[in-house]
Amino acid sequence: MTANTPLGARAASPAEEPQLRADNIDEVLKAMTLEEKAKLLVGGANNFFGTGAVVGGEADLVAGAAGTSSAIPRLGIPATVLTDGPAGVRIDPTRKGTDKTYYATAFPIGSCLASTWNTELVSRVGEAIGNETKEYRCDVILGPGMNLHRNPLCGRNFEYYSEDPFVTGKIAAAYIRGVQSQGAGVSAKHFAVNSQETDRTSVDERLSQRAARELYLRGFEIAVRESDPWTIMASYNQVNGQYSMGNHDLLTKILRDDWGYRGIVMTDWIGIRKGLETISEVHAGNDLLEPGQPAQVEEIIRGVKEGKLQMADVDRNVRRMLEYIVKTPSFHKYPASNAPDFKAHAAITRQSANEGIVLLKNNGTLPWNSQIKTVALFGQNSYDFLSGGTGSGCVHPPYVVDLLQGLKNAGIESSATLTDIYQKYIPFARAKFQAERHPAKWFQTEAMGQQKYPEISFSQIAIKKEVNDADAAIITIGRQAGEGLDRDIDTEFCLLPEERQMIIDVTTAFHAAGKPVIVVINSGSVIETVSWRDYPDAIICAWQPGMEGGNSIADLLTGRVNPSGKLTMTWPIAAADHPSTKDYPGQLDFYTYREMKNWGSGEIAGYTYTNHDEDIYVGYRYFDTFDREVAYPFGFGLSYTTFQFSKPVVKAKGKDAVEVSITVKNTGSVSGKEVAQVYVQAPKGRLEKPAQELKAFAKTRELQPGESQTLTMTIPVRMLASFDEAGSQWLTEAGTYTFRIGASSRDIAATAQLKLPEYTEKVSNALAPQAKLNLLKQ
Ligand code: BGC
């Protein structure tokens, strides 16, 4: 078989064959041979992992795109192109034989976007990403990343939104609506419970049906119901003993029967996977096997011929593929320009980072006035700025505005001595690191970004000189993470000894001269703060804020923009405060782990598992229910102004919903935006409940001093339900519900109560745990 021979094509001239249209899917399906159908269900990878695999041979349609679906030219079925995601279009920035470049806008990472709590703004980011997807001749962006921040050590948390499924679902739905409004598609990923990177392709995530439904699936459910994603990506891992990719309960019973999902499911990028038959993936409701290997096509054909796979299952999936294809830019022959509007998109990324960056501490030093003219910039990431994460979530932007440049653009000079030292040091450290790294540690490359060069230790004398020359200091603490690796507590969650020392030395010297010090956290994920946060005057969590990041930070430092970002995950005092840390595998050295598992030999000796003993008590659901102290609570974020919440009005809206209204007033002296967060405390009933759960939120417009805005939020009664495993149903128990409204989960400004009748909704009995769990109880 060669690259472009349609398997089993009939000897008819193309003129006689039906050519795919939106209104002749039945006819095209009927005209397809079994071989063509099988081919359409398998991605068009060209050379996947060196297998020499050629199915459709479409992989090079857009250099650097992650994959394609296969073309069947006989029937007018084009290949479609799938690109990573989620923080922008990830394709090769350069191509052989041309000087033209193919950079894409790097938008803020997921955690930063979610921290805007601004769904309208996230939709605008989605629109820009959808536009770039289409302009670069791609059809689907492989995002949003929707896994929960179960634990702060997950290496891919930066791509995901929150520890809370409601925030996740709402932000994802906004992103999806934005992308799809442009006529491009998304792939909401990774479905489901893909909460760790260690052994991610085989780990068994063991959890209760309740935790699955209420937490890990709920965000996807909201996104499916509210934004109709074209595609969903099934995760690598197992859920309760079954691979997601072949999990009929997950992909059909829950996704389609319970939620009414209409799009396609594709696999994550594994090809043939040990321990799972291709035909069981097709049967489970997996419509597109990525990136695609010829043997998978053969397996499907053989499966049907031997009666192990029903033709009806194949036809069902093929029909869904055709329904997907007719929506795509490729099908519509969209004339891609390969020239997105970077200027317009830069403005959107800058604004979204403005609203996603979180002010964690401010003793009044910020915003800076015009007296701050020169700043001493410490920390390598002030110069080697992290605009995004690594792995498939890394985007190649045309430029990155680092902190140095951002300050300069705002008219603030940086210490020339420090700039010179760091700009010489970083290339040297990078080269040294690469030369000295263990050859087997392939993951410690620039691309994987897991390297951290030692921070420069400055003598007291050198720091004193900076104090004399500068009006203030900034210390940037950077952390990189990405696909394939989880984070280490000592070196990644915590500060390194030299970083801590730098904070102490710089603050001591600058404070002695009455000059302020700001710490900027340039990390995709949560870090430890309690042991050092008393030293600086202000702390800004800038996340990885995209390619305009330096400008966005400078906007906040100078008060051009008032911070309005709020954390979408709890910042614990110690990593071990999260109950899931006790069995979080990220603490094992990855190299040892891989050796142990014989990874890479193709003979996986078994698989690991992760018990979700904390059950539904993830994030603030745990910390608030068990009354544990935290560093920064869920929903927290400071502003340069103050807000007052009125007494809320909470009333029934028909019989299926509750309406919450609250007036937010800017009581300070500068304009700003505030987020009203509605936490609901359920009455004591049959089911154990967390102390409170976020059920609605809304952000004000920019309010001038003294100005008010009334925010009205609707909560469907079904969203107040807990999952009742005994009855396989959603259950909102009758009783008095307390609506607690405030500016974080620990800053409740006003409450109101409402009596509600019982509500139930039967769903499938799916994903029952195979192993015994040791669930945490209140
Ligand atoms: C990642 C996905 C990504 C895919 C294609 C996988 O390894 O888990 O998130 O979309 O690769 O690059």
PDB file of N, CA and C in Angstrom, residues 350 366 368-369 372-379 381-383 385 400-415 418-419 470-476 518 520 540 548-560:
ATOM      1  N   ARG A 350      -2.478  41.177  25.760  1.00  0.00           N
ATOM      2  CA  ARG A 350      -2.039  42.101  26.815  1.00  0.00           C
ATOM      3  C   ARG A 350      -3.175  42.348  27.816  1.00  0.00           C
ATOM      4  N   LEU A 366       2.375  49.816  45.786  1.00  0.00           N
ATOM      5  CA  LEU A 366       1.869  49.854  44.404  1.00  0.00           C
ATOM      6  C   LEU A 366       0.537  50.576  44.375  1.00  0.00           C
ATOM      7  N   TRP A 368       3.066  52.228  41.443  1.00  0.00           N
ATOM      8  CA  TRP A 368       4.182  53.154  41.505  1.00  0.00           C
ATOM      9  C   TRP A 368       3.819  54.520  40.948  1.00  0.00           C
ATOM     10  N   ASN A 369       4.362  55.547  41.553  1.00  0.00           N
ATOM     11  CA  ASN A 369       4.156  56.878  40.979  1.00  0.00           C
ATOM     12  C   ASN A 369       5.383  57.230  40.126  1.00  0.00           C
ATOM     13  N   ILE A 372       9.357  56.592  40.684  1.00  0.00           N
ATOM     14  CA  ILE A 372      10.131  55.369  40.389  1.00  0.00           C
ATOM     15  C   ILE A 372      10.601  55.456  38.943  1.00  0.00           C
ATOM     16  N   LYS A 373      11.867  55.773  38.806  1.00  0.00           N
ATOM     17  CA  LYS A 373      12.388  55.982  37.442  1.00  0.00           C
ATOM     18  C   LYS A 373      13.323  54.864  37.018  1.00  0.00           C
ATOM     19  N   THR A 374      14.035  54.314  38.015  1.00  0.00           N
ATOM     20  CA  THR A 374      14.983  53.235  37.708  1.00  0.00           C
ATOM     21  C   THR A 374      14.764  52.068  38.668  1.00  0.00           C
ATOM     22  N   VAL A 375      14.755  50.884  38.104  1.00  0.00           N
ATOM     23  CA  VAL A 375      14.499  49.695  38.913  1.00  0.00           C
ATOM     24  C   VAL A 375      15.665  48.718  38.764  1.00  0.00           C
ATOM     25  N   ALA A 376      16.029  48.090  39.884  1.00  0.00           N
ATOM     26  CA  ALA A 376      17.041  47.023  39.827  1.00  0.00           C
ATOM     27  C   ALA A 376      16.292  45.708  39.651  1.00  0.00           C
ATOM     28  N   LEU A 377      16.551  45.057  38.519  1.00  0.00           N
ATOM     29  CA  LEU A 377      15.818  43.822  38.196  1.00  0.00           C
ATOM     30  C   LEU A 377      16.656  42.608  38.551  1.00  0.00           C
ATOM     31  N   PHE A 378      16.242  41.887  39.576  1.00  0.00           N
ATOM     32  CA  PHE A 378      16.963  40.672  39.987  1.00  0.00           C
ATOM     33  C   PHE A 378      16.209  39.424  39.510  1.00  0.00           C
ATOM     34  N   GLY A 379      16.954  38.337  39.411  1.00  0.00           N
ATOM     35  CA  GLY A 379      16.344  37.057  39.046  1.00  0.00           C
ATOM     36  C   GLY A 379      16.427  36.837  37.554  1.00  0.00           C
ATOM     37  N   ASN A 381      14.738  35.201  35.482  1.00  0.00           N
ATOM     38  CA  ASN A 381      13.533  35.221  34.643  1.00  0.00           C
ATOM     39  C   ASN A 381      12.989  36.641  34.382  1.00  0.00           C
ATOM     40  N   SER A 382      13.621  37.647  34.993  1.00  0.00           N
ATOM     41  CA  SER A 382      13.287  39.019  34.579  1.00  0.00           C
ATOM     42  C   SER A 382      13.738  39.209  33.135  1.00  0.00           C
ATOM     43  N   TYR A 383      14.781  38.493  32.766  1.00  0.00           N
ATOM     44  CA  TYR A 383      15.393  38.631  31.438  1.00  0.00           C
ATOM     45  C   TYR A 383      15.053  37.428  30.555  1.00  0.00           C
ATOM     46  N   PHE A 385      12.412  35.583  30.286  1.00  0.00           N
ATOM     47  CA  PHE A 385      11.029  35.633  30.741  1.00  0.00           C
ATOM     48  C   PHE A 385      10.226  34.442  30.219  1.00  0.00           C
ATOM     49  N   VAL A 400       8.727  38.128  22.444  1.00  0.00           N
ATOM     50  CA  VAL A 400       8.239  38.108  23.821  1.00  0.00           C
ATOM     51  C   VAL A 400       8.683  39.407  24.486  1.00  0.00           C
ATOM     52  N   VAL A 401       7.746  40.133  25.034  1.00  0.00           N
ATOM     53  CA  VAL A 401       8.100  41.332  25.800  1.00  0.00           C
ATOM     54  C   VAL A 401       8.431  40.861  27.217  1.00  0.00           C
ATOM     55  N   ASP A 402       9.727  40.888  27.542  1.00  0.00           N
ATOM     56  CA  ASP A 402      10.100  40.470  28.901  1.00  0.00           C
ATOM     57  C   ASP A 402       9.910  41.646  29.858  1.00  0.00           C
ATOM     58  N   LEU A 403      10.249  41.421  31.109  1.00  0.00           N
ATOM     59  CA  LEU A 403      10.003  42.456  32.105  1.00  0.00           C
ATOM     60  C   LEU A 403      10.858  43.695  31.830  1.00  0.00           C
ATOM     61  N   LEU A 404      12.087  43.453  31.418  1.00  0.00           N
ATOM     62  CA  LEU A 404      13.009  44.542  31.099  1.00  0.00           C
ATOM     63  C   LEU A 404      12.398  45.465  30.048  1.00  0.00           C
ATOM     64  N   GLN A 405      11.899  44.825  28.976  1.00  0.00           N
ATOM     65  CA  GLN A 405      11.323  45.594  27.863  1.00  0.00           C
ATOM     66  C   GLN A 405      10.004  46.249  28.275  1.00  0.00           C
ATOM     67  N   GLY A 406       9.214  45.497  29.048  1.00  0.00           N
ATOM     68  CA  GLY A 406       7.915  46.026  29.484  1.00  0.00           C
ATOM     69  C   GLY A 406       8.098  47.292  30.306  1.00  0.00           C
ATOM     70  N   LEU A 407       9.075  47.272  31.210  1.00  0.00           N
ATOM     71  CA  LEU A 407       9.326  48.450  32.038  1.00  0.00           C
ATOM     72  C   LEU A 407       9.804  49.603  31.167  1.00  0.00           C
ATOM     73  N   LYS A 408      10.678  49.277  30.252  1.00  0.00           N
ATOM     74  CA  LYS A 408      11.217  50.300  29.355  1.00  0.00           C
ATOM     75  C   LYS A 408      10.082  50.968  28.570  1.00  0.00           C
ATOM     76  N   ASN A 409       9.169  50.122  28.058  1.00  0.00           N
ATOM     77  CA  ASN A 409       8.038  50.670  27.303  1.00  0.00           C
ATOM     78  C   ASN A 409       7.186  51.595  28.166  1.00  0.00           C
ATOM     79  N   ALA A 410       7.225  51.351  29.498  1.00  0.00           N
ATOM     80  CA  ALA A 410       6.437  52.196  30.404  1.00  0.00           C
ATOM     81  C   ALA A 410       7.268  53.380  30.904  1.00  0.00           C
ATOM     82  N   GLY A 411       8.455  53.549  30.361  1.00  0.00           N
ATOM     83  CA  GLY A 411       9.287  54.691  30.728  1.00  0.00           C
ATOM     84  C   GLY A 411      10.117  54.466  31.977  1.00  0.00           C
ATOM     85  N   ILE A 412      10.293  53.202  32.377  1.00  0.00           N
ATOM     86  CA  ILE A 412      11.093  52.913  33.575  1.00  0.00           C
ATOM     87  C   ILE A 412      12.401  52.239  33.141  1.00  0.00           C
ATOM     88  N   GLU A 413      13.500  52.791  33.576  1.00  0.00           N
ATOM     89  CA  GLU A 413      14.809  52.230  33.227  1.00  0.00           C
ATOM     90  C   GLU A 413      15.143  51.088  34.175  1.00  0.00           C
ATOM     91  N   SER A 414      15.994  50.196  33.717  1.00  0.00           N
ATOM     92  CA  SER A 414      16.474  49.127  34.604  1.00  0.00           C
ATOM     93  C   SER A 414      17.971  49.294  34.782  1.00  0.00           C
ATOM     94  N   SER A 415      18.469  48.784  35.886  1.00  0.00           N
ATOM     95  CA  SER A 415      19.893  48.892  36.186  1.00  0.00           C
ATOM     96  C   SER A 415      20.743  48.310  35.051  1.00  0.00           C
ATOM     97  N   LEU A 418      23.074  45.327  36.241  1.00  0.00           N
ATOM     98  CA  LEU A 418      22.416  44.027  36.388  1.00  0.00           C
ATOM     99  C   LEU A 418      22.025  43.457  35.022  1.00  0.00           C
ATOM    100  N   THR A 419      21.521  44.314  34.163  1.00  0.00           N
ATOM    101  CA  THR A 419      21.107  43.844  32.836  1.00  0.00           C
ATOM    102  C   THR A 419      22.294  43.200  32.126  1.00  0.00           C
ATOM    103  N   ALA A 470      19.152  52.730  42.083  1.00  0.00           N
ATOM    104  CA  ALA A 470      17.760  52.453  41.684  1.00  0.00           C
ATOM    105  C   ALA A 470      16.765  52.973  42.717  1.00  0.00           C
ATOM    106  N   ASP A 471      15.526  53.172  42.256  1.00  0.00           N
ATOM    107  CA  ASP A 471      14.482  53.666  43.162  1.00  0.00           C
ATOM    108  C   ASP A 471      13.711  52.508  43.790  1.00  0.00           C
ATOM    109  N   ALA A 472      13.809  51.348  43.206  1.00  0.00           N
ATOM    110  CA  ALA A 472      13.071  50.183  43.702  1.00  0.00           C
ATOM    111  C   ALA A 472      13.725  48.935  43.117  1.00  0.00           C
ATOM    112  N   ALA A 473      13.354  47.774  43.650  1.00  0.00           N
ATOM    113  CA  ALA A 473      13.859  46.517  43.082  1.00  0.00           C
ATOM    114  C   ALA A 473      12.693  45.592  42.764  1.00  0.00           C
ATOM    115  N   ILE A 474      12.917  44.783  41.745  1.00  0.00           N
ATOM    116  CA  ILE A 474      11.980  43.686  41.437  1.00  0.00           C
ATOM    117  C   ILE A 474      12.793  42.410  41.448  1.00  0.00           C
ATOM    118  N   ILE A 475      12.237  41.386  42.075  1.00  0.00           N
ATOM    119  CA  ILE A 475      12.881  40.066  42.026  1.00  0.00           C
ATOM    120  C   ILE A 475      11.903  39.128  41.332  1.00  0.00           C
ATOM    121  N   THR A 476      12.327  38.529  40.247  1.00  0.00           N
ATOM    122  CA  THR A 476      11.439  37.593  39.558  1.00  0.00           C
ATOM    123  C   THR A 476      11.804  36.165  39.947  1.00  0.00           C
ATOM    124  N   ILE A 518       9.553  44.473  45.050  1.00  0.00           N
ATOM    125  CA  ILE A 518       8.388  43.702  44.580  1.00  0.00           C
ATOM    126  C   ILE A 518       8.877  42.340  44.126  1.00  0.00           C
ATOM    127  N   VAL A 520       7.926  39.284  41.654  1.00  0.00           N
ATOM    128  CA  VAL A 520       7.051  38.871  40.550  1.00  0.00           C
ATOM    129  C   VAL A 520       7.204  37.363  40.389  1.00  0.00           C
ATOM    130  N   ILE A 540       3.384  39.935  43.094  1.00  0.00           N
ATOM    131  CA  ILE A 540       2.493  39.832  41.927  1.00  0.00           C
ATOM    132  C   ILE A 540       2.639  38.441  41.342  1.00  0.00           C
ATOM    133  N   GLU A 548       3.010  39.329  25.451  1.00  0.00           N
ATOM    134  CA  GLU A 548       2.993  40.750  25.845  1.00  0.00           C
ATOM    135  C   GLU A 548       3.180  40.875  27.357  1.00  0.00           C
ATOM    136  N   GLY A 549       3.611  39.787  27.988  1.00  0.00           N
ATOM    137  CA  GLY A 549       3.645  39.707  29.450  1.00  0.00           C
ATOM    138  C   GLY A 549       4.339  40.870  30.146  1.00  0.00           C
ATOM    139  N   GLY A 550       5.504  41.295  29.647  1.00  0.00           N
ATOM    140  CA  GLY A 550       6.240  42.388  30.288  1.00  0.00           C
ATOM    141  C   GLY A 550       5.422  43.678  30.286  1.00  0.00           C
ATOM    142  N   ASN A 551       4.713  43.915  29.187  1.00  0.00           N
ATOM    143  CA  ASN A 551       3.841  45.103  29.125  1.00  0.00           C
ATOM    144  C   ASN A 551       2.700  44.973  30.113  1.00  0.00           C
ATOM    145  N   SER A 552       2.128  43.786  30.180  1.00  0.00           N
ATOM    146  CA  SER A 552       0.970  43.590  31.074  1.00  0.00           C
ATOM    147  C   SER A 552       1.381  43.836  32.522  1.00  0.00           C
ATOM    148  N   ILE A 553       2.568  43.338  32.902  1.00  0.00           N
ATOM    149  CA  ILE A 553       3.021  43.523  34.288  1.00  0.00           C
ATOM    150  C   ILE A 553       3.290  45.003  34.549  1.00  0.00           C
ATOM    151  N   ALA A 554       3.956  45.658  33.597  1.00  0.00           N
ATOM    152  CA  ALA A 554       4.257  47.083  33.772  1.00  0.00           C
ATOM    153  C   ALA A 554       2.974  47.896  33.897  1.00  0.00           C
ATOM    154  N   ASP A 555       1.937  47.514  33.145  1.00  0.00           N
ATOM    155  CA  ASP A 555       0.643  48.213  33.245  1.00  0.00           C
ATOM    156  C   ASP A 555       0.130  48.191  34.682  1.00  0.00           C
ATOM    157  N   LEU A 556       0.330  47.067  35.348  1.00  0.00           N
ATOM    158  CA  LEU A 556      -0.177  46.922  36.716  1.00  0.00           C
ATOM    159  C   LEU A 556       0.724  47.637  37.716  1.00  0.00           C
ATOM    160  N   LEU A 557       2.041  47.532  37.508  1.00  0.00           N
ATOM    161  CA  LEU A 557       2.973  48.194  38.434  1.00  0.00           C
ATOM    162  C   LEU A 557       2.752  49.710  38.437  1.00  0.00           C
ATOM    163  N   THR A 558       2.486  50.241  37.256  1.00  0.00           N
ATOM    164  CA  THR A 558       2.362  51.697  37.154  1.00  0.00           C
ATOM    165  C   THR A 558       0.929  52.175  37.393  1.00  0.00           C
ATOM    166  N   GLY A 559       0.005  51.253  37.554  1.00  0.00           N
ATOM    167  CA  GLY A 559      -1.380  51.649  37.813  1.00  0.00           C
ATOM    168  C   GLY A 559      -2.142  52.047  36.558  1.00  0.00           C
ATOM    169  N   ARG A 560      -1.524  51.853  35.394  1.00  0.00           N
ATOM    170  CA  ARG A 560      -2.284  52.104  34.161  1.00  0.00           C
ATOM    171  C   ARG A 560      -3.524  51.198  34.144  1.00  0.00           C
TER     172      ARG A 560
END
